[in-house]
């Protein structure tokens, strides 16, 4: 499992890769919740392009992050979902719940300054 966090226009961008399952999710969940609970964070972009496999614990983690941000009138933008991620989100009937991608320069820009290294 890999996790990288970048900042783009003062907004966090999280890139996830590998397997999102009951073994990897607790550590990722901890990082994501710490990030979204930071002062002023309302919108989070999560890039799922490199997710090879995701189970229900991965979906539950995304929902939990969404609930925290929704309480602040924020949003979770899921971008570039892999086939595996798309399949699980659809099976959970959540494809209409999350923002699909993001608009403007924020979505177009994958650049940013890394603040956390990949985990493997």
Coordinates of C-alpha atoms in Angstrom, one line a residue:
X1 CA 0.0 0.0 0.0
X2 CA 1.3 3.4 -0.8
X3 CA 0.1 6.8 0.4
X4 CA 1.3 10.2 -0.6
X5 CA 0.0 13.6 0.4
X6 CA 0.6 16.7 -1.6
X7 CA -0.6 20.3 -1.2
X8 CA -2.0 22.0 -4.2
X9 CA -3.4 25.5 -3.8
X10 CA -3.7 25.0 0.0
X11 CA -5.7 21.9 -0.5
X12 CA -4.5 18.4 0.3
X13 CA -4.3 15.8 -2.4
X14 CA -3.9 12.2 -1.4
X15 CA -2.7 9.5 -3.8
X16 CA -3.5 5.9 -2.7
X17 CA -2.1 2.8 -4.4
X18 CA -1.9 -0.9 -3.9
X19 CA -4.4 -2.7 -1.7
X20 CA -7.1 -1.1 0.5
X21 CA -8.1 -3.9 2.8
X22 CA -8.6 -4.6 6.5
X23 CA -4.9 -4.9 7.0
X24 CA -3.8 -1.6 5.3
X25 CA -6.8 0.6 6.0
X26 CA -6.3 1.3 9.8
X27 CA -3.0 3.1 9.2
X28 CA -4.3 5.0 6.1
X29 CA -7.5 5.9 8.0
X30 CA -5.4 7.4 10.9
X31 CA -3.4 9.6 8.4
X32 CA -6.5 10.7 6.5
X33 CA -8.5 11.5 9.6
X34 CA -5.6 13.5 11.1
X35 CA -5.3 15.4 7.8
X36 CA -9.0 16.2 7.5
X37 CA -9.4 17.2 11.1
X38 CA -6.6 19.8 10.7
X39 CA -7.8 23.4 11.0
X40 CA -9.4 24.8 7.9
X41 CA -9.4 21.6 5.8
X42 CA -12.8 21.4 4.0
X43 CA -12.0 19.7 0.7
X44 CA -9.9 16.6 0.0
X45 CA -9.0 15.1 -3.3
X46 CA -8.2 11.4 -3.2
X47 CA -6.6 9.9 -6.3
X48 CA -7.5 6.2 -6.6
X49 CA -5.7 5.5 -9.9
X50 CA -3.2 3.1 -8.4
X51 CA -5.6 1.1 -6.2
X52 CA -5.2 -2.5 -7.3
X53 CA -7.8 -4.0 -4.9
X54 CA -10.3 -2.5 -2.4
X55 CA -12.6 -4.3 0.0
X56 CA -15.4 -3.0 2.2
X57 CA -13.0 -1.6 4.8
X58 CA -11.6 0.7 2.1
X59 CA -15.1 1.9 1.3
X60 CA -15.9 2.4 5.0
X61 CA -12.8 4.5 5.4
X62 CA -13.8 6.8 2.5
X63 CA -17.3 7.2 4.0
X64 CA -15.9 8.1 7.4
X65 CA -13.7 10.8 5.8
X66 CA -16.7 12.0 3.9
X67 CA -18.8 12.3 7.1
X68 CA -16.1 14.3 8.9
X69 CA -15.8 16.7 6.0
X70 CA -19.6 16.9 5.3
X71 CA -20.1 18.0 8.9
X72 CA -18.0 21.1 7.9
X73 CA -19.8 21.5 4.6
X74 CA -16.8 20.1 2.9
X75 CA -16.4 17.5 0.1
X76 CA -14.3 14.5 -0.9
X77 CA -13.3 14.4 -4.5
X78 CA -12.5 10.9 -5.8
X79 CA -10.3 11.2 -8.9
X80 CA -9.0 8.7 -11.5
X81 CA -10.6 5.7 -9.8
X82 CA -9.2 2.4 -10.9
X83 CA -11.5 -0.4 -12.1
X84 CA -11.2 -2.1 -8.7
X85 CA -12.1 1.1 -6.8
X86 CA -15.0 1.9 -9.2
X87 CA -16.4 -1.6 -8.8
X88 CA -16.4 -1.4 -4.9
X89 CA -17.9 2.1 -4.9
X90 CA -20.7 1.0 -7.3
X91 CA -21.3 -2.2 -5.3
X92 CA -21.7 -0.1 -2.2
X93 CA -24.1 2.2 -4.2
X94 CA -22.0 5.2 -3.3
X95 CA -21.1 6.4 -6.8
X96 CA -23.5 9.3 -6.5
X97 CA -22.4 10.2 -3.0
X98 CA -18.8 11.2 -3.6
X99 CA -17.7 14.0 -5.9
X100 CA -16.4 12.4 -9.1
X101 CA -13.2 14.3 -9.8
X102 CA -12.7 18.0 -9.3
X103 CA -12.9 21.0 -11.5
X104 CA -10.5 23.8 -12.4
X105 CA -6.8 24.0 -11.9
X106 CA -7.0 21.9 -8.8
X107 CA -8.1 18.9 -10.7
X108 CA -5.8 19.5 -13.7
X109 CA -2.7 19.9 -11.5
X110 CA -1.1 16.8 -10.1
X111 CA 1.9 18.9 -9.0
X112 CA 2.5 19.9 -5.5
X113 CA 5.0 19.7 -2.7
X114 CA 5.2 16.3 -1.1
X115 CA 4.8 16.3 2.6
X116 CA 4.7 12.6 3.2
X117 CA 6.7 9.9 1.5
X118 CA 5.3 6.7 -0.1
X119 CA 4.6 3.8 2.2
X120 CA 5.0 0.4 1.0

